[in-house]
Amino acid sequence: MQAIDLLIHSAAQLVTCASPAGPKRGAALRELGLRTDGAVAVHGTTIVAVGPSEELRRAYAPVAELDARGKVVCPGFVDPHTHVVYAGHRLDEFELRIGGATYQAIMAAGGGIASTARATRAASVDQLVAATRPRLDQMLRLGTTTAEAKTGYGLTTDAELRQLEATALLDQSHPLDLVPTFLGAHAVPAEYAGRTEAYLALVINAMLPAAVAWYRQSHFAAAGVPLFVDVFCEQGAFDVAQSRRMLAAGAALGLPLKAHVDEFNELGGLAMALAMGCVSVDHLDVTGPAGIAQLAASPAIGVLIPAVTLNLGGSHYAAARAMIDAGAAIALTTDINPGSAPCPSLPLVMALACRYQRLLPGEALNACTINAAHALGLGARIGSIEVGKQADLLLLDVDDYRYLAYEFGGNPVAQVIKKGVIYQLGSTRV
């Protein structure tokens, strides 16, 4: 028998989400690689075998075992679009929206992103870490084992770098892995009101080079974790031409690209972002048939965010069913942030996507695992239960994966295994 560190066996359902050919599209998005009475062998941080429980129990001598009888074992969730590192809150704006104020009107009045920017600018790196850690604790309890983390609440070179530094410290000290994204072109700060071009020049000529220099000296670069460049292409933020220049600047420095597009207005940002080679295009709430066809014909992942629509009291969700049926690759995300989506829960996002965007539960699970991993450029490392991949696994306290979307408002996650380490998640912080 071969010695290993951990054997998880006797799962009612082992859901691998395996996809050796890349992100899942069309009918493949329903394929889960499901087996009953399945087992997973882990040594160190890596999955070394996947198969029937009887077979793996004969072949391996584990230091520790987890009996998953009556439970689902699935990959750890991957959250590919978050603004989780920030200071402050926007509770007052929540009440304003209940009273009828729109997100755009609040932003135009100096609230929204600008409000969080004021609080984040005033926070030290240690304060940002302290404010963010409880959110990561909650996300981990809810099954998220890897998440992207954007800047964009600093909007000065110094404050953007503090967000990146806080992200790095959290990544090194918290079980949940973070993937950094530079989003200096998130909004135009108050001191540049009416001078968008001047602010964009600052982002491209000062902030971006500083972020790249920071990244090249960071542990992220050493570990092969990318730094993405992102831009908010929307009315009141950056137009298509400005967004193209921002992405071109990132590409010129060798960075992979993302873009916020089609959240409130279909400006042509999607076609631009696809032409620029973005790894993912995010939001897509108002993307129409022509844009859906363009997305389906591209290698990009469409990252959809139903929690924003719910939180803003909207009824028009991104046309996920049409995207899937057209052959597009999609992922789901919380977009956790203090304004438009204060939501840490990917299980809730799956429930929303099934009800309002007509995803099947299996499609939603693949969208929160393997496809979300590809949206971060990490599909070869995480997002599925396959030999050679990182041992990021969940034990769900249900016997059928469809409970993830069928029940909502609770937490089905019984245990999290992150890089082969078992976390007992209770009410205390991890």
Short mmCIF file of C-alpha atoms in Angstrom, two decimals:
data_model
loop_
_atom_site.label_atom_id
_atom_site.label_comp_id
_atom_site.label_asym_id
_atom_site.label_seq_id
_atom_site.Cartn_x
_atom_site.Cartn_y
_atom_site.Cartn_z
CA MET A 1 0.00 0.00 0.00
CA GLN A 2 1.20 3.51 -0.82
CA ALA A 3 1.47 5.98 2.03
CA ILE A 4 -0.50 9.21 1.58
CA ASP A 5 -1.62 12.03 3.83
CA LEU A 6 -5.40 11.93 3.35
CA LEU A 7 -8.07 9.67 1.92
CA ILE A 8 -11.64 10.88 1.50
CA HIS A 9 -13.88 7.93 0.77
CA SER A 10 -17.46 6.59 0.56
CA ALA A 11 -18.94 9.81 -0.87
CA ALA A 12 -22.61 9.56 -1.73
CA GLN A 13 -21.64 11.63 -4.77
CA LEU A 14 -18.14 12.52 -5.90
CA VAL A 15 -18.50 15.44 -8.33
CA THR A 16 -15.20 15.98 -10.13
CA CYS A 17 -16.15 18.77 -12.61
CA ALA A 18 -13.23 17.39 -14.64
CA SER A 19 -12.57 19.09 -17.97
CA PRO A 20 -9.18 18.29 -19.52
CA ALA A 21 -10.10 20.17 -22.71
CA GLY A 22 -10.52 23.59 -21.04
CA PRO A 23 -13.61 25.52 -19.93
CA LYS A 24 -16.95 23.84 -20.43
CA ARG A 25 -19.42 25.02 -23.06
CA GLY A 26 -22.85 24.01 -24.27
CA ALA A 27 -23.89 20.48 -23.32
CA ALA A 28 -20.51 19.90 -21.64
CA LEU A 29 -21.47 22.43 -18.97
CA ARG A 30 -23.97 19.85 -17.65
CA GLU A 31 -21.31 17.14 -17.35
CA LEU A 32 -20.06 16.77 -13.80
CA GLY A 33 -17.96 13.61 -13.84
CA LEU A 34 -20.21 12.29 -11.09
CA ARG A 35 -19.64 8.93 -9.44
CA THR A 36 -21.22 7.28 -6.41
CA ASP A 37 -19.17 5.79 -3.57
CA GLY A 38 -16.19 7.78 -4.81
CA ALA A 39 -12.86 8.50 -3.15
CA VAL A 40 -10.02 10.99 -3.45
CA ALA A 41 -6.42 10.37 -2.37
CA VAL A 42 -4.32 13.38 -1.37
CA HIS A 43 -0.61 13.62 -0.67
CA GLY A 44 0.83 16.94 0.40
CA THR A 45 -1.12 19.61 -1.44
CA THR A 46 -1.96 17.46 -4.46
CA ILE A 47 -4.63 15.01 -5.58
CA VAL A 48 -2.89 11.70 -6.41
CA ALA A 49 -5.85 9.44 -7.20
CA VAL A 50 -9.59 9.59 -7.87
CA GLY A 51 -11.74 6.48 -8.10
CA PRO A 52 -13.99 3.94 -6.40
CA SER A 53 -13.72 3.86 -2.64
CA GLU A 54 -13.01 0.12 -2.45
CA GLU A 55 -10.17 0.41 -4.95
CA LEU A 56 -8.48 3.40 -3.31
CA ARG A 57 -8.85 1.98 0.21
CA ARG A 58 -6.97 -1.12 -0.92
CA ALA A 59 -4.26 0.88 -2.66
CA TYR A 60 -3.45 3.61 -0.12
CA ALA A 61 -2.44 3.85 3.54
CA PRO A 62 -3.50 7.34 4.67
CA VAL A 63 -2.34 9.25 7.69
CA ALA A 64 -5.89 10.63 7.98
CA GLU A 65 -9.24 9.56 6.58
CA LEU A 66 -12.53 11.36 6.06
CA ASP A 67 -15.62 9.19 5.77
CA ALA A 68 -17.90 11.07 3.36
CA ARG A 69 -20.79 8.64 3.70
CA GLY A 70 -24.04 10.51 3.03
CA LYS A 71 -22.15 13.56 1.76
CA VAL A 72 -21.19 15.16 -1.54
CA VAL A 73 -17.52 15.76 -2.31
CA CYS A 74 -16.87 18.48 -4.90
CA PRO A 75 -14.14 20.96 -5.85
CA GLY A 76 -13.64 24.07 -3.78
CA PHE A 77 -15.52 27.01 -5.25
CA VAL A 78 -13.65 29.64 -7.22
CA ASP A 79 -14.89 33.25 -7.13
CA PRO A 80 -13.50 34.97 -10.26
CA HIS A 81 -14.61 38.59 -9.70
CA THR A 82 -14.45 40.29 -6.31
CA HIS A 83 -13.71 43.66 -4.74
CA VAL A 84 -13.24 42.07 -1.33
CA VAL A 85 -10.33 44.25 -0.12
CA TYR A 86 -11.76 47.57 1.08
CA ALA A 87 -12.48 49.71 4.12
CA GLY A 88 -15.75 51.19 5.32
CA HIS A 89 -19.34 50.35 4.35
CA ARG A 90 -22.23 51.77 2.35
CA LEU A 91 -25.14 51.15 4.67
CA ASP A 92 -26.60 54.62 4.08
CA GLU A 93 -26.65 54.01 0.33
CA PHE A 94 -28.46 50.71 0.89
CA GLU A 95 -31.28 52.66 2.51
CA LEU A 96 -31.20 55.26 -0.26
CA ARG A 97 -31.67 52.54 -2.87
CA ILE A 98 -34.59 51.12 -0.91
CA GLY A 99 -36.08 54.60 -1.12
CA GLY A 100 -35.73 54.62 -4.90
CA ALA A 101 -32.29 56.10 -5.60
CA THR A 102 -30.44 54.35 -8.42
CA TYR A 103 -26.87 53.11 -8.33
CA GLN A 104 -25.93 55.60 -11.05
CA ALA A 105 -27.59 58.54 -9.24
CA ILE A 106 -25.78 57.71 -6.00
CA MET A 107 -22.50 57.49 -7.89
CA ALA A 108 -23.13 60.83 -9.62
CA ALA A 109 -23.75 62.46 -6.22
CA GLY A 110 -20.34 61.42 -4.93
CA GLY A 111 -21.36 58.13 -3.39
CA GLY A 112 -20.80 54.61 -4.63
CA ILE A 113 -17.23 53.76 -5.58
CA ALA A 114 -16.08 57.26 -4.57
CA SER A 115 -17.44 56.71 -1.06
CA THR A 116 -15.49 53.49 -0.62
CA ALA A 117 -12.42 55.15 -2.15
CA ARG A 118 -12.47 57.79 0.60
CA ALA A 119 -12.55 55.13 3.31
CA THR A 120 -9.95 52.94 1.62
CA ARG A 121 -7.55 55.83 1.04
CA ALA A 122 -7.69 56.61 4.75
CA ALA A 123 -6.87 53.02 5.76
CA SER A 124 -3.42 51.60 6.36
CA VAL A 125 -2.39 48.23 4.95
CA ASP A 126 -2.93 46.66 8.37
CA GLN A 127 -6.38 48.21 8.63
CA LEU A 128 -7.32 46.88 5.18
CA VAL A 129 -6.13 43.42 6.19
CA ALA A 130 -8.11 43.56 9.44
CA ALA A 131 -11.25 44.75 7.65
CA THR A 132 -11.01 42.10 4.92
CA ARG A 133 -10.06 39.02 6.91
CA PRO A 134 -13.56 38.41 8.37
CA ARG A 135 -15.01 38.53 4.85
CA LEU A 136 -12.52 35.88 3.72
CA ASP A 137 -13.38 33.79 6.78
CA GLN A 138 -17.03 33.88 5.78
CA MET A 139 -16.29 33.08 2.14
CA LEU A 140 -14.19 30.08 3.16
CA ARG A 141 -16.95 28.77 5.41
CA LEU A 142 -19.28 29.01 2.42
CA GLY A 143 -16.91 26.94 0.29
CA THR A 144 -14.81 29.47 -1.63
CA THR A 145 -11.20 28.30 -1.71
CA THR A 146 -9.83 30.72 -4.35
CA ALA A 147 -10.97 34.25 -5.20
CA GLU A 148 -9.86 37.10 -7.38
CA ALA A 149 -9.29 40.41 -5.54
CA LYS A 150 -9.37 43.73 -7.39
CA THR A 151 -7.92 47.07 -6.50
CA GLY A 152 -9.90 50.11 -7.64
CA TYR A 153 -10.92 51.59 -4.31
CA GLY A 154 -7.70 53.55 -3.91
CA LEU A 155 -7.63 55.58 -7.14
CA THR A 156 -4.22 57.02 -6.23
CA THR A 157 -0.92 55.27 -6.81
CA ASP A 158 -0.19 54.92 -3.11
CA ALA A 159 -3.66 53.68 -2.18
CA GLU A 160 -3.80 51.20 -5.08
CA LEU A 161 -0.46 49.77 -3.97
CA ARG A 162 -1.76 49.48 -0.40
CA GLN A 163 -4.67 47.43 -1.69
CA LEU A 164 -2.25 45.16 -3.54
CA GLU A 165 -0.05 44.82 -0.46
CA ALA A 166 -3.06 43.98 1.70
CA THR A 167 -4.09 41.37 -0.87
CA ALA A 168 -0.63 39.81 -0.73
CA LEU A 169 -0.58 39.71 3.09
CA LEU A 170 -4.02 38.14 3.19
CA ASP A 171 -3.06 35.57 0.57
CA GLN A 172 -0.03 34.57 2.61
CA SER A 173 -1.82 34.41 5.95
CA HIS A 174 -5.30 33.11 5.10
CA PRO A 175 -6.24 29.65 3.77
CA LEU A 176 -8.25 31.17 0.92
CA ASP A 177 -6.02 31.87 -2.10
CA LEU A 178 -6.28 35.29 -3.74
CA VAL A 179 -5.52 36.32 -7.33
CA PRO A 180 -4.72 40.05 -7.73
CA THR A 181 -6.23 42.36 -10.35
CA PHE A 182 -5.23 45.98 -10.94
CA LEU A 183 -8.36 48.10 -11.48
CA GLY A 184 -7.08 51.66 -11.27
CA ALA A 185 -9.57 52.48 -14.05
CA HIS A 186 -12.56 51.70 -11.85
CA ALA A 187 -13.96 55.21 -11.50
CA VAL A 188 -12.87 58.80 -11.87
CA PRO A 189 -12.08 60.18 -8.40
CA ALA A 190 -13.60 63.45 -7.20
CA GLU A 191 -10.39 65.43 -7.65
CA TYR A 192 -10.45 64.54 -11.37
CA ALA A 193 -14.14 65.28 -11.95
CA GLY A 194 -14.57 66.41 -15.54
CA ARG A 195 -10.98 65.39 -16.36
CA THR A 196 -11.30 61.72 -17.19
CA GLU A 197 -8.48 61.83 -19.73
CA ALA A 198 -6.08 63.30 -17.18
CA TYR A 199 -6.97 60.63 -14.65
CA LEU A 200 -6.61 57.84 -17.23
CA ALA A 201 -3.16 59.18 -18.10
CA LEU A 202 -2.22 58.93 -14.41
CA VAL A 203 -3.47 55.35 -14.28
CA ILE A 204 -1.60 54.30 -17.42
CA ASN A 205 1.62 56.23 -16.87
CA ALA A 206 2.06 56.03 -13.10
CA MET A 207 -0.26 53.58 -11.34
CA LEU A 208 0.04 50.67 -13.77
CA PRO A 209 3.86 50.67 -13.96
CA ALA A 210 4.01 50.89 -10.16
CA ALA A 211 1.60 47.95 -9.85
CA VAL A 212 3.64 45.88 -12.30
CA ALA A 213 6.88 46.67 -10.48
CA TRP A 214 5.22 45.62 -7.20
CA TYR A 215 3.92 42.41 -8.76
CA ARG A 216 7.26 41.37 -10.21
CA GLN A 217 8.76 41.43 -6.71
CA SER A 218 5.76 39.71 -5.10
CA HIS A 219 5.21 36.11 -4.09
CA PHE A 220 2.38 35.98 -6.65
CA ALA A 221 4.83 36.24 -9.55
CA ALA A 222 7.10 33.65 -7.96
CA ALA A 223 4.14 31.25 -7.63
CA GLY A 224 2.94 31.75 -11.19
CA VAL A 225 -0.25 33.53 -10.10
CA PRO A 226 -1.12 36.26 -12.62
CA LEU A 227 -1.75 39.94 -12.07
CA PHE A 228 -4.70 40.94 -14.26
CA VAL A 229 -5.52 44.39 -15.61
CA ASP A 230 -9.19 45.39 -15.62
CA VAL A 231 -11.27 48.43 -16.62
CA PHE A 232 -14.86 49.56 -15.98
CA CYS A 233 -16.27 50.35 -19.43
CA GLU A 234 -19.54 52.11 -18.69
CA GLN A 235 -21.29 55.45 -18.86
CA GLY A 236 -19.96 57.60 -16.03
CA ALA A 237 -16.72 55.60 -15.91
CA PHE A 238 -14.60 54.95 -19.05
CA ASP A 239 -15.78 54.88 -22.63
CA VAL A 240 -14.81 52.26 -25.20
CA ALA A 241 -11.80 54.13 -26.59
CA GLN A 242 -10.47 54.92 -23.11
CA SER A 243 -11.02 51.32 -22.01
CA ARG A 244 -9.15 50.07 -25.07
CA ARG A 245 -6.17 52.27 -24.18
CA MET A 246 -6.19 50.98 -20.63
CA LEU A 247 -6.20 47.36 -21.73
CA ALA A 248 -3.58 48.01 -24.41
CA ALA A 249 -1.29 49.46 -21.74
CA GLY A 250 -1.68 46.34 -19.64
CA ALA A 251 -1.10 44.05 -22.61
CA ALA A 252 2.04 45.98 -23.54
CA LEU A 253 3.43 45.10 -20.11
CA GLY A 254 2.61 41.43 -20.60
CA LEU A 255 -0.39 41.25 -18.27
CA PRO A 256 -3.57 39.24 -18.90
CA LEU A 257 -6.75 41.27 -19.30
CA LYS A 258 -10.29 41.48 -17.92
CA ALA A 259 -13.07 44.01 -18.50
CA HIS A 260 -16.29 45.14 -16.84
CA VAL A 261 -18.70 45.53 -19.79
CA ASP A 262 -22.43 45.74 -20.51
CA GLU A 263 -23.48 46.20 -16.88
CA PHE A 264 -25.96 49.04 -17.47
CA ASN A 265 -25.41 50.04 -21.11
CA GLU A 266 -24.28 48.15 -24.20
CA LEU A 267 -21.64 50.59 -25.44
CA GLY A 268 -19.59 48.27 -27.64
CA GLY A 269 -17.23 47.42 -24.82
CA LEU A 270 -17.76 43.68 -25.23
CA ALA A 271 -16.56 43.60 -28.84
CA MET A 272 -13.60 45.77 -27.89
CA ALA A 273 -12.68 43.56 -24.94
CA LEU A 274 -12.90 40.39 -27.03
CA ALA A 275 -10.75 41.97 -29.74
CA MET A 276 -8.18 42.85 -27.07
CA GLY A 277 -8.02 39.21 -25.98
CA CYS A 278 -9.55 39.50 -22.51
CA VAL A 279 -9.48 36.28 -20.52
CA SER A 280 -12.88 37.18 -19.10
CA VAL A 281 -15.60 39.73 -19.79
CA ASP A 282 -17.65 40.44 -16.68
CA HIS A 283 -21.25 41.52 -15.92
CA LEU A 284 -22.90 41.25 -19.39
CA ASP A 285 -26.26 42.14 -17.87
CA VAL A 286 -27.51 43.95 -20.98
CA THR A 287 -25.61 41.99 -23.64
CA GLY A 288 -27.87 41.35 -26.62
CA PRO A 289 -27.95 38.60 -29.28
CA ALA A 290 -25.07 40.02 -31.37
CA GLY A 291 -22.82 40.26 -28.33
CA ILE A 292 -23.78 36.76 -27.21
CA ALA A 293 -22.78 35.40 -30.61
CA GLN A 294 -19.44 37.23 -30.38
CA LEU A 295 -18.81 35.83 -26.91
CA ALA A 296 -19.67 32.30 -28.04
CA ALA A 297 -17.19 32.57 -30.92
CA SER A 298 -14.39 33.71 -28.59
CA PRO A 299 -12.19 31.91 -26.04
CA ALA A 300 -13.20 34.39 -23.31
CA ILE A 301 -15.20 33.42 -20.23
CA GLY A 302 -18.36 35.41 -19.60
CA VAL A 303 -18.50 36.07 -15.85
CA LEU A 304 -22.08 36.66 -14.70
CA ILE A 305 -23.13 38.37 -11.49
CA PRO A 306 -26.76 37.74 -10.45
CA ALA A 307 -26.13 39.01 -6.90
CA VAL A 308 -25.79 42.57 -8.26
CA THR A 309 -29.20 42.43 -9.93
CA LEU A 310 -30.76 41.06 -6.75
CA ASN A 311 -29.08 43.64 -4.51
CA LEU A 312 -29.98 46.59 -6.74
CA GLY A 313 -33.61 45.47 -6.83
CA GLY A 314 -33.53 44.76 -10.56
CA SER A 315 -35.41 42.19 -12.56
CA HIS A 316 -33.25 42.00 -15.70
CA TYR A 317 -30.56 39.36 -15.31
CA ALA A 318 -27.83 38.53 -17.82
CA ALA A 319 -29.09 36.16 -20.51
CA ALA A 320 -27.15 33.17 -19.23
CA ARG A 321 -29.39 30.54 -20.83
CA ALA A 322 -29.01 32.13 -24.25
CA MET A 323 -25.25 32.36 -23.76
CA ILE A 324 -24.93 28.69 -22.83
CA ASP A 325 -27.17 27.57 -25.68
CA ALA A 326 -25.09 29.66 -28.10
CA GLY A 327 -21.93 27.87 -26.97
CA ALA A 328 -20.37 30.53 -24.75
CA ALA A 329 -18.28 29.58 -21.73
CA ILE A 330 -19.69 31.21 -18.60
CA ALA A 331 -18.71 31.46 -14.94
CA LEU A 332 -20.54 32.81 -11.90
CA THR A 333 -19.26 35.14 -9.19
CA THR A 334 -20.39 36.95 -6.07
CA ASP A 335 -18.71 40.28 -6.97
CA ILE A 336 -18.50 40.77 -3.20
CA ASN A 337 -18.14 44.51 -2.60
CA PRO A 338 -19.64 47.12 -0.24
CA GLY A 339 -22.06 48.64 -2.73
CA SER A 340 -23.62 46.63 -5.52
CA ALA A 341 -23.10 43.12 -4.10
CA PRO A 342 -22.28 42.71 -0.40
CA CYS A 343 -22.57 38.93 -0.88
CA PRO A 344 -19.97 36.35 0.23
CA SER A 345 -21.95 33.25 -0.83
CA LEU A 346 -21.41 31.33 -4.06
CA PRO A 347 -24.12 28.82 -3.04
CA LEU A 348 -26.59 31.73 -2.99
CA VAL A 349 -25.29 32.88 -6.39
CA MET A 350 -25.92 29.38 -7.76
CA ALA A 351 -29.46 29.47 -6.40
CA LEU A 352 -30.09 32.84 -8.05
CA ALA A 353 -28.62 31.70 -11.37
CA CYS A 354 -30.86 28.64 -11.45
CA ARG A 355 -34.03 30.57 -10.63
CA TYR A 356 -33.55 33.75 -12.63
CA GLN A 357 -31.11 32.73 -15.37
CA ARG A 358 -32.37 29.20 -16.00
CA LEU A 359 -29.15 27.36 -15.28
CA LEU A 360 -29.40 23.74 -14.24
CA PRO A 361 -27.72 22.98 -10.90
CA GLY A 362 -24.90 21.12 -12.62
CA GLU A 363 -24.26 24.04 -14.95
CA ALA A 364 -24.14 26.39 -11.99
CA LEU A 365 -21.66 24.16 -10.15
CA ASN A 366 -19.33 23.95 -13.17
CA ALA A 367 -19.64 27.73 -13.52
CA CYS A 368 -18.41 28.17 -9.93
CA THR A 369 -15.55 25.68 -10.21
CA ILE A 370 -13.75 24.71 -13.40
CA ASN A 371 -15.00 27.60 -15.58
CA ALA A 372 -14.34 30.12 -12.83
CA ALA A 373 -10.81 28.74 -12.51
CA HIS A 374 -10.25 29.27 -16.23
CA ALA A 375 -11.53 32.86 -15.84
CA LEU A 376 -8.51 33.36 -13.55
CA GLY A 377 -6.07 31.60 -15.85
CA LEU A 378 -5.73 28.79 -13.30
CA GLY A 379 -7.81 26.04 -14.89
CA ALA A 380 -4.83 23.69 -15.03
CA ARG A 381 -4.26 24.06 -11.27
CA ILE A 382 -7.67 24.31 -9.54
CA GLY A 383 -11.41 24.03 -10.17
CA SER A 384 -11.82 20.26 -10.51
CA ILE A 385 -10.97 17.00 -8.80
CA GLU A 386 -8.32 15.53 -11.08
CA VAL A 387 -4.98 13.84 -10.51
CA GLY A 388 -2.19 16.39 -10.29
CA LYS A 389 -4.43 19.28 -9.31
CA GLN A 390 -4.33 21.17 -6.05
CA ALA A 391 -6.30 19.44 -3.30
CA ASP A 392 -9.03 22.06 -2.82
CA LEU A 393 -12.13 20.09 -1.88
CA LEU A 394 -15.46 20.45 -0.11
CA LEU A 395 -17.57 18.00 1.85
CA LEU A 396 -21.19 19.05 1.63
CA ASP A 397 -23.64 17.97 4.30
CA VAL A 398 -26.12 16.73 1.66
CA ASP A 399 -26.28 13.57 -0.44
CA ASP A 400 -27.08 15.22 -3.78
CA TYR A 401 -25.17 18.14 -5.35
CA ARG A 402 -28.43 19.72 -6.53
CA TYR A 403 -29.14 20.81 -2.96
CA LEU A 404 -26.52 23.53 -3.53
CA ALA A 405 -29.02 25.42 -5.68
CA TYR A 406 -32.28 23.86 -4.46
CA GLU A 407 -31.94 25.06 -0.87
CA PHE A 408 -30.89 28.62 -0.22
CA GLY A 409 -30.21 30.85 2.76
CA GLY A 410 -28.09 28.33 4.64
CA ASN A 411 -24.67 26.77 4.26
CA PRO A 412 -24.30 23.20 2.99
CA VAL A 413 -20.51 23.12 3.50
CA ALA A 414 -19.50 20.71 6.25
CA GLN A 415 -15.74 20.72 5.74
CA VAL A 416 -13.17 22.48 3.57
CA ILE A 417 -9.91 20.88 2.47
CA LYS A 418 -7.51 23.53 1.19
CA LYS A 419 -4.19 22.39 -0.27
CA GLY A 420 -4.71 19.10 1.54
CA VAL A 421 -5.36 20.69 4.95
CA ILE A 422 -8.67 19.98 6.66
CA TYR A 423 -10.46 23.01 8.12
CA GLN A 424 -13.19 22.52 10.70
CA LEU A 425 -15.37 25.53 10.11
CA GLY A 426 -17.57 26.66 12.95
CA SER A 427 -18.64 30.04 14.26
CA THR A 428 -15.08 31.07 15.13
CA ARG A 429 -12.68 32.60 12.66
CA VAL A 430 -10.40 30.31 10.69
#
